[in-house]
PDB file of C-alpha atoms in Angstrom:
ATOM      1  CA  UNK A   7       0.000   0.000   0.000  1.00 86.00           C
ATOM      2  CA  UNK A   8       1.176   3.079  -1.049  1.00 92.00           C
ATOM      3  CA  UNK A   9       2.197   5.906   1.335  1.00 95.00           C
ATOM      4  CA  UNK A  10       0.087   9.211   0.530  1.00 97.00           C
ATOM      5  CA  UNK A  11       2.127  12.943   1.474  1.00 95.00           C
ATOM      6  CA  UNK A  12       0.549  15.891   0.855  1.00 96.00           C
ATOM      7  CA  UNK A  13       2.818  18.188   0.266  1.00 95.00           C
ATOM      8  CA  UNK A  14       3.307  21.788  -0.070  1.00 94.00           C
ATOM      9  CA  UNK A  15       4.491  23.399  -3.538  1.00 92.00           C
ATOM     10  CA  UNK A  16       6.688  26.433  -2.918  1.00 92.00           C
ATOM     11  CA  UNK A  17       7.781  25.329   0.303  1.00 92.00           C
ATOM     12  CA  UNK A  18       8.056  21.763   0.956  1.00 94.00           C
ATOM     13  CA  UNK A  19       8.450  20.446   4.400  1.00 95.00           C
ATOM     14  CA  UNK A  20      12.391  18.842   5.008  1.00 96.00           C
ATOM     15  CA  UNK A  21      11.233  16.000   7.057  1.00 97.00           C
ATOM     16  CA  UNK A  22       8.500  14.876   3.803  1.00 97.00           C
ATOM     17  CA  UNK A  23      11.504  15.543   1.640  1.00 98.00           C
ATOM     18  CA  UNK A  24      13.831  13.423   3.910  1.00 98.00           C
ATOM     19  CA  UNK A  25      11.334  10.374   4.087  1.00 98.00           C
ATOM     20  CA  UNK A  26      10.443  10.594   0.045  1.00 98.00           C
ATOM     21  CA  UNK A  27      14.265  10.218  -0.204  1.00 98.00           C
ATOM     22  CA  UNK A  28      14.749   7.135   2.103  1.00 98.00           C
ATOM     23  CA  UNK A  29      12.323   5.410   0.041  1.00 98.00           C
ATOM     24  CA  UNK A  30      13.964   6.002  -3.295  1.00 98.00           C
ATOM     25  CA  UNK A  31      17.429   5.076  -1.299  1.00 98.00           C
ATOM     26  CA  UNK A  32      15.811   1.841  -0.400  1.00 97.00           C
ATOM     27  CA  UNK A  33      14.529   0.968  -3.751  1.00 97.00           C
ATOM     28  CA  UNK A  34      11.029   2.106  -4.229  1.00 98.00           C
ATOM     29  CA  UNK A  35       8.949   4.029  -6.382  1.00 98.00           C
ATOM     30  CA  UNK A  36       7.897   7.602  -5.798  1.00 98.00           C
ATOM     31  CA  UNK A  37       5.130  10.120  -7.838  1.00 98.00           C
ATOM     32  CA  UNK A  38       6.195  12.863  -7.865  1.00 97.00           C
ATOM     33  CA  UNK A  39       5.127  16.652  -9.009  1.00 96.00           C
ATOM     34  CA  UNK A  40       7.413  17.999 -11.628  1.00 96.00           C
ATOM     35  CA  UNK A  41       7.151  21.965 -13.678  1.00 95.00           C
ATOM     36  CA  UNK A  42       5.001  20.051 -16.790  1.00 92.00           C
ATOM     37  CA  UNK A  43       3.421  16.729 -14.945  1.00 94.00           C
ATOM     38  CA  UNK A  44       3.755  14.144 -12.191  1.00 97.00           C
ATOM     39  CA  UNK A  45       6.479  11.488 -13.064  1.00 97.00           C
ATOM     40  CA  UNK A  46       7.168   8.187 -11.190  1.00 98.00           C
ATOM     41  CA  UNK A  47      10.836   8.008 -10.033  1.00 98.00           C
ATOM     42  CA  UNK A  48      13.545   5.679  -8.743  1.00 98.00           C
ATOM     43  CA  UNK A  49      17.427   5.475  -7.576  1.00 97.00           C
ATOM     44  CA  UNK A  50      19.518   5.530 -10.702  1.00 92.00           C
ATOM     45  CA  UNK A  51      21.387   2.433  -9.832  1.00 88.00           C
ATOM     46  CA  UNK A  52      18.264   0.328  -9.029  1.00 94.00           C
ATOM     47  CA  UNK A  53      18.049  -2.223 -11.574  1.00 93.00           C
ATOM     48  CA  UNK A  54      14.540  -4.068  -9.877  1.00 96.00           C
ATOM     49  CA  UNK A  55      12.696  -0.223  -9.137  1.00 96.00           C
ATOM     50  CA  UNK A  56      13.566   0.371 -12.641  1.00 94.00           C
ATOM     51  CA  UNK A  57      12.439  -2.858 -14.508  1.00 94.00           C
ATOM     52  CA  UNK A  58       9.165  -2.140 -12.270  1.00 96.00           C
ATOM     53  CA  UNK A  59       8.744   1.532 -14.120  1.00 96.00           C
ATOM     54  CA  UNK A  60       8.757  -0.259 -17.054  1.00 95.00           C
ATOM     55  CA  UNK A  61       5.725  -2.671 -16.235  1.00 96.00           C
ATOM     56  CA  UNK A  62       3.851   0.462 -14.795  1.00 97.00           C
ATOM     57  CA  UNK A  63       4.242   2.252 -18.223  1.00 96.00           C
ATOM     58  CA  UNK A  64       4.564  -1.405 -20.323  1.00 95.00           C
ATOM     59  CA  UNK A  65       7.670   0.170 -21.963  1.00 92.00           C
ATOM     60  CA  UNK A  66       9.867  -1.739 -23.934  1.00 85.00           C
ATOM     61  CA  UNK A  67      14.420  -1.417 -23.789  1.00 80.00           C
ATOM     62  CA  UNK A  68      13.843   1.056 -26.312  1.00 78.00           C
ATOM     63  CA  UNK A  69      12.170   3.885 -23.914  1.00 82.00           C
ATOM     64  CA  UNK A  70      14.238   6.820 -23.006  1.00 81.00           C
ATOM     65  CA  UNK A  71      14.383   7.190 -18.771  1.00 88.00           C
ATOM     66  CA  UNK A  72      15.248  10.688 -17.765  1.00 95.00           C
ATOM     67  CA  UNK A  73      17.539  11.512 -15.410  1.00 97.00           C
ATOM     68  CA  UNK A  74      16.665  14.504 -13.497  1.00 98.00           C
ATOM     69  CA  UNK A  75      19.357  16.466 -12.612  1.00 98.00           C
ATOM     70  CA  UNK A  76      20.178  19.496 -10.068  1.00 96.00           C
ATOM     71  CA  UNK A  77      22.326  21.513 -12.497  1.00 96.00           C
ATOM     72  CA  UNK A  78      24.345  21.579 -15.494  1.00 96.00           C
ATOM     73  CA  UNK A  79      27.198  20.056 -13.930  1.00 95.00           C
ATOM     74  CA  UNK A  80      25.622  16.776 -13.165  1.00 96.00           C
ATOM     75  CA  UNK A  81      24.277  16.569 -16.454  1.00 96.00           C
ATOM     76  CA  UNK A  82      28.117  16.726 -17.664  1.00 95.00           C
ATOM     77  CA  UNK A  83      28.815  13.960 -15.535  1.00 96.00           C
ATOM     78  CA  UNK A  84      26.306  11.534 -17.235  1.00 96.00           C
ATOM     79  CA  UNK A  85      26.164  12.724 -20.831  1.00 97.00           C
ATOM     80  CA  UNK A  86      28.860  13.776 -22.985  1.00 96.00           C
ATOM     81  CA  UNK A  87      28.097  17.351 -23.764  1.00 96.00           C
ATOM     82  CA  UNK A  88      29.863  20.226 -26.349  1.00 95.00           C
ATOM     83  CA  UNK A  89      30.064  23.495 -26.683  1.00 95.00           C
ATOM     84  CA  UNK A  90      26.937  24.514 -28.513  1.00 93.00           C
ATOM     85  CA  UNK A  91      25.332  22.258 -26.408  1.00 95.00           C
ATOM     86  CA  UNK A  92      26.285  23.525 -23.161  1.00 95.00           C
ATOM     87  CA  UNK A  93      25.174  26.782 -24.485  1.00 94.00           C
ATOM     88  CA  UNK A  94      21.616  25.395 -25.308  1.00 94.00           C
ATOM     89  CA  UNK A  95      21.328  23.849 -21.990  1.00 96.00           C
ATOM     90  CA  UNK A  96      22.501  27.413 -20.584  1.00 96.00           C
ATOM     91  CA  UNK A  97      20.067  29.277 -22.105  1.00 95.00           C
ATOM     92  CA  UNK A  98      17.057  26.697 -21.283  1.00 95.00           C
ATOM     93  CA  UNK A  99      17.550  24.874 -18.186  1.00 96.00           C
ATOM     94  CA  UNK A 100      15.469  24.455 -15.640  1.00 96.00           C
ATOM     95  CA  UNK A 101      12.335  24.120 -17.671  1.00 95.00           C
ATOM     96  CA  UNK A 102       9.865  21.703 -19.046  1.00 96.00           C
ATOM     97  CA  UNK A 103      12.351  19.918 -21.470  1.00 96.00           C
ATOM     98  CA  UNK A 104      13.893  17.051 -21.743  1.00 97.00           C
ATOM     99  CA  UNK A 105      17.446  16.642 -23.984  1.00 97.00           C
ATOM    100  CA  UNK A 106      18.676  13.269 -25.570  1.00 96.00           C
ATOM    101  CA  UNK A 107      22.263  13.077 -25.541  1.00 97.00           C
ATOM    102  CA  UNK A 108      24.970  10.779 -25.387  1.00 96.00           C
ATOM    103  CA  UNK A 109      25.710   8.437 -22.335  1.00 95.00           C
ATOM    104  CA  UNK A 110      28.871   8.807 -20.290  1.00 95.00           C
ATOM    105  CA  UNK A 111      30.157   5.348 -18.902  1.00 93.00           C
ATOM    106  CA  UNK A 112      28.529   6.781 -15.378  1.00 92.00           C
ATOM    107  CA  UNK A 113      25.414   6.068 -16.672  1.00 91.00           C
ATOM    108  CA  UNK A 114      24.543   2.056 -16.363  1.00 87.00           C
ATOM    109  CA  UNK A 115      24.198   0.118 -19.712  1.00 87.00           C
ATOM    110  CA  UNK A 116      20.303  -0.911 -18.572  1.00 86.00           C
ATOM    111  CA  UNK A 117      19.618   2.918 -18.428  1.00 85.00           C
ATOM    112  CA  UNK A 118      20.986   3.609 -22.164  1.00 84.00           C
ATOM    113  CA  UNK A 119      19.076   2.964 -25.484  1.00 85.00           C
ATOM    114  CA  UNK A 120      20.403  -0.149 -26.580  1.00 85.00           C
ATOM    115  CA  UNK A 121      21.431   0.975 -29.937  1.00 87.00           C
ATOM    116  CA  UNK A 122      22.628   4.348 -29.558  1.00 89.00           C
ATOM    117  CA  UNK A 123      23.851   4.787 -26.235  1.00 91.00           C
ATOM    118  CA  UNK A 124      21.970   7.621 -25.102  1.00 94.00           C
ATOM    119  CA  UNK A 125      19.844   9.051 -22.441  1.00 94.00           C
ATOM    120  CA  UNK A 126      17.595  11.493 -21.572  1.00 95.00           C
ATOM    121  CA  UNK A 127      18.282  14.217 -18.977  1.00 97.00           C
ATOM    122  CA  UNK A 128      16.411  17.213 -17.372  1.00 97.00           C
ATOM    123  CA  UNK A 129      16.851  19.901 -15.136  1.00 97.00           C
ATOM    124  CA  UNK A 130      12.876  20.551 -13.647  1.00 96.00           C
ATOM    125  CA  UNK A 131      12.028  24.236 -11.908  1.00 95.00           C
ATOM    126  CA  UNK A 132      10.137  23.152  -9.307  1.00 95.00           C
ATOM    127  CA  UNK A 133      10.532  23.533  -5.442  1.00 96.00           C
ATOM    128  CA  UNK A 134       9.642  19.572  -4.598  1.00 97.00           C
ATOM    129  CA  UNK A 135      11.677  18.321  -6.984  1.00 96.00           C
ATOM    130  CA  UNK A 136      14.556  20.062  -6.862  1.00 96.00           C
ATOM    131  CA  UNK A 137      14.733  19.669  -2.733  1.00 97.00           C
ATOM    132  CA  UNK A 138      13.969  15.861  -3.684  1.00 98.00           C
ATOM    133  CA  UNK A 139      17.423  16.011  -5.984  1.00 97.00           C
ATOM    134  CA  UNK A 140      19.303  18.141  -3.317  1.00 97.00           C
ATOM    135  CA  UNK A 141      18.656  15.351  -0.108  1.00 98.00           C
ATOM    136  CA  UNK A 142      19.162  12.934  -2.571  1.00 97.00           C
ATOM    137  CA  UNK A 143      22.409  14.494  -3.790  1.00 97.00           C
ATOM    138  CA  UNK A 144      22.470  12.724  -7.005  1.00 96.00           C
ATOM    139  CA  UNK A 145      19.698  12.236 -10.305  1.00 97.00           C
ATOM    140  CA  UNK A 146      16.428  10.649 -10.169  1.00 97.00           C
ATOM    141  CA  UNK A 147      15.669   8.213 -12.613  1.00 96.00           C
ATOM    142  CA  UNK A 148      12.537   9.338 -14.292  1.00 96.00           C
ATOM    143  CA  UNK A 149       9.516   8.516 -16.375  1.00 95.00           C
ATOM    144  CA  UNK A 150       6.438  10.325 -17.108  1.00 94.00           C
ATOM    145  CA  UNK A 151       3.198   9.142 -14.858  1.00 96.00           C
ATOM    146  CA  UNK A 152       0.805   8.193 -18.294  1.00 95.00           C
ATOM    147  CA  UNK A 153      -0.564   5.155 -17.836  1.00 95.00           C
ATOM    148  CA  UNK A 154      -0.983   2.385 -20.689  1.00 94.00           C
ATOM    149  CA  UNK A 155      -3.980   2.945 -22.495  1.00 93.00           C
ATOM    150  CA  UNK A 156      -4.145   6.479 -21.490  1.00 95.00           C
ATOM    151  CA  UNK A 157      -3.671   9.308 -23.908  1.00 92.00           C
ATOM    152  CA  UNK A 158      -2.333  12.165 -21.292  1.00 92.00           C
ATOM    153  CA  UNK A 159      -1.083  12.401 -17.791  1.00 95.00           C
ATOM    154  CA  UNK A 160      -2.268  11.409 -14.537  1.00 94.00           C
ATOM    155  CA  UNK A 161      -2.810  14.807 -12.862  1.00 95.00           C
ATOM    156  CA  UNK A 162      -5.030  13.822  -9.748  1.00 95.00           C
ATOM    157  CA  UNK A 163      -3.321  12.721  -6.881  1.00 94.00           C
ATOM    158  CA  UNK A 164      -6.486  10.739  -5.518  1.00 94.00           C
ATOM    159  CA  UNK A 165      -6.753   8.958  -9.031  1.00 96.00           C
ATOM    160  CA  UNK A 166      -3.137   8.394  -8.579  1.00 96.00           C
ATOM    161  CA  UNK A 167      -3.348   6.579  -5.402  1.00 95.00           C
ATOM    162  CA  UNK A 168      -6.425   4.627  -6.169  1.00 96.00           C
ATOM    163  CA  UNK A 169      -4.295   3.543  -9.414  1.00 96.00           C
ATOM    164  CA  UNK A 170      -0.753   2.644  -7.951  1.00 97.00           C
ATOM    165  CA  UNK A 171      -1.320   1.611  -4.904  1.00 94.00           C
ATOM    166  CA  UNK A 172      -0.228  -1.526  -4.620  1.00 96.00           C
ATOM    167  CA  UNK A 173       2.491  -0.642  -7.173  1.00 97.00           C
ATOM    168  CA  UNK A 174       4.556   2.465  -6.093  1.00 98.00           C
ATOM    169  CA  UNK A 175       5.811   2.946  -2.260  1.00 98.00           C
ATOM    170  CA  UNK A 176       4.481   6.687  -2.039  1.00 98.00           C
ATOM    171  CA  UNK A 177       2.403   9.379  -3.853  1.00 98.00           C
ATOM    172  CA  UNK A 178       3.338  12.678  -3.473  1.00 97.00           C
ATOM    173  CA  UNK A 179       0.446  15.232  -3.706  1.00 96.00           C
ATOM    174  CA  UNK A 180       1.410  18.580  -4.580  1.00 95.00           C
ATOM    175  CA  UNK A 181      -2.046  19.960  -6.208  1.00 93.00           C
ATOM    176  CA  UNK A 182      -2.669  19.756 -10.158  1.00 93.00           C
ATOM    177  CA  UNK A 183       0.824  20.063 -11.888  1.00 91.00           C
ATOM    178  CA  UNK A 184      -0.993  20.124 -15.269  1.00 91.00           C
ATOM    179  CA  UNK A 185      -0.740  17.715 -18.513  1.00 92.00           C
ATOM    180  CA  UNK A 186       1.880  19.058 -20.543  1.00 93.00           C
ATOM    181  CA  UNK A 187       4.380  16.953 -20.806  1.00 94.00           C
ATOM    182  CA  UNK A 188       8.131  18.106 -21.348  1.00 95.00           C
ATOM    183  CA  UNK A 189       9.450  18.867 -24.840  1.00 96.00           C
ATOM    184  CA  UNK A 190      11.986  16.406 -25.736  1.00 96.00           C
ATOM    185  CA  UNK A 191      14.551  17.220 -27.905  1.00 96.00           C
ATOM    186  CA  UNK A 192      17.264  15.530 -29.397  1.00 96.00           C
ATOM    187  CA  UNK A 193      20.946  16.928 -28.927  1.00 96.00           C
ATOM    188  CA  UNK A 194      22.757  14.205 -30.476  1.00 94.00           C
ATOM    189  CA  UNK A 195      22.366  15.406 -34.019  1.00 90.00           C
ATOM    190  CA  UNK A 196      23.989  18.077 -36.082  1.00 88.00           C
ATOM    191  CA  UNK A 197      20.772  20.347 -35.532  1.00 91.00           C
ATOM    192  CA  UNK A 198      18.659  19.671 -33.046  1.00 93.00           C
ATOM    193  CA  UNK A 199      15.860  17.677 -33.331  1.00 94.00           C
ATOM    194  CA  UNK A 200      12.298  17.703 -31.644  1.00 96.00           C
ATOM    195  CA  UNK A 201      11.375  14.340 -30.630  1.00 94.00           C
ATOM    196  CA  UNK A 202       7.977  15.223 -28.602  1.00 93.00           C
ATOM    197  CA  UNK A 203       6.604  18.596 -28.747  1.00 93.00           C
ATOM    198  CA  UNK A 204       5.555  19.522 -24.973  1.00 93.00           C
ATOM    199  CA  UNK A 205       5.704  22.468 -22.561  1.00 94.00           C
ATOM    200  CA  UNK A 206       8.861  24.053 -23.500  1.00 92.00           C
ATOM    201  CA  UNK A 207       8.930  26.694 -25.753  1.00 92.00           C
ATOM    202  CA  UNK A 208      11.195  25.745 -29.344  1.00 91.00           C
ATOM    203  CA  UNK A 209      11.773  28.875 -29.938  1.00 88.00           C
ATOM    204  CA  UNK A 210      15.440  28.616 -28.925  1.00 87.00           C
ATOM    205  CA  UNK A 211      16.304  25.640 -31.067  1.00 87.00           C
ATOM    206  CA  UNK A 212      15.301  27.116 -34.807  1.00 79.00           C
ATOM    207  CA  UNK A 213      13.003  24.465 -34.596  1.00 77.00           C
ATOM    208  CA  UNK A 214       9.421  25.181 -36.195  1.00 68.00           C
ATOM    209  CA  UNK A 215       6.898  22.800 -35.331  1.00 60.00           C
ATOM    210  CA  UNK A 216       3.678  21.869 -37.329  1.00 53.00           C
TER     211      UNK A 216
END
């Protein structure tokens, strides 16, 4: 049975924080609020909480995790990252996107797409996440709370609860986050390419979409 927390947006309380984070440490699930949706997350270097992810969402190898990151230094440590990318990630980080780029060997081969070695990363701008990332003190493995046979987000915590209960160890209710998911783009190629369009704005990439 899931644990329930309500929790506050712009100020979360330390000692909700500090027990979200001993779950994760310990190897189980969390929902959690992020700046475009809730997203279910794990410890990066839990193999079982992650293969469970995938059965929520009925993912295949192929599906891109996230790892959600505190700043643009820890993205550098798990994804190899350039100059004009750097500057891209500068000019658009934190926000609702999510970049594909390619895996440094810090990131586990289970994490990676198993053809082309990459990963997606993230830095979110929201209070509860990012206090979640500083007790942690490293990236949250990540994946977007839409359920199979559902066309957008969960963004009730009450449907939530009555949904995963018996398969995540804690909801975290922080109030309607909204249904947008992130816009994912794709970093790895000589222009940058939109994989998803989403919350973030595209203006920044010469991208046009539709």
């Amino acid at each position: 049975m899931a644990q329930f927390f309500s929790i506050h947006t712009d100020t979360p309380h330390l000692r909700l924080i500090k027990q979200a984070v001993a779950i994760v440490r310990s190897g189980g699930i969390i929902v959690y609020p992020t700046d475009s949706c809730y997203a279910l997350g794990c410890h990066l270097g839990d193999k079982e909480a992650m293969t469970r992810i995938r059965t929520i969402r009925e993912v295949d190898e192929r599906h891109h995790f996230t790892l959600v990151c505190r700043n643009l230094a820890e993205i550098a440590t798990y994804a190899k990252v350039d100059n004009s990318q750097y500057r891209l990630l500068k000019a658009t980080t934190p926000g609702s996107y999510t970049f594909i780029l390619q895996a440094t060997r810090e990131v586990p081969r289970r994490m990676q797409h198993p053809k082309r070695s990459t990963i997606g990363l993230r830095i979110p701008d929201h209070p509860v996440v990012l206090a979640l990332l500083e007790e942690l003190g490293e990236p949250l493995l990540s994946s977007t709370l839409i359920l199979p046979g559902d066309e957008l987000p969960l963004n009730d915590a009450e449907e939530i609860r009555e949904r995963l209960e018996h398969q995540v160890e804690l909801v975290m209710d922080a109030g309607s986050c909204g249904i947008d998911m992130t816009t994912v783009i794709d970093l790895t190629t000589a222009v940058p390419e939109l994989i998803r369009p989403g919350k973030g704005s595209l203006e920044l990439f010469g991208i046009e979409h539709g």
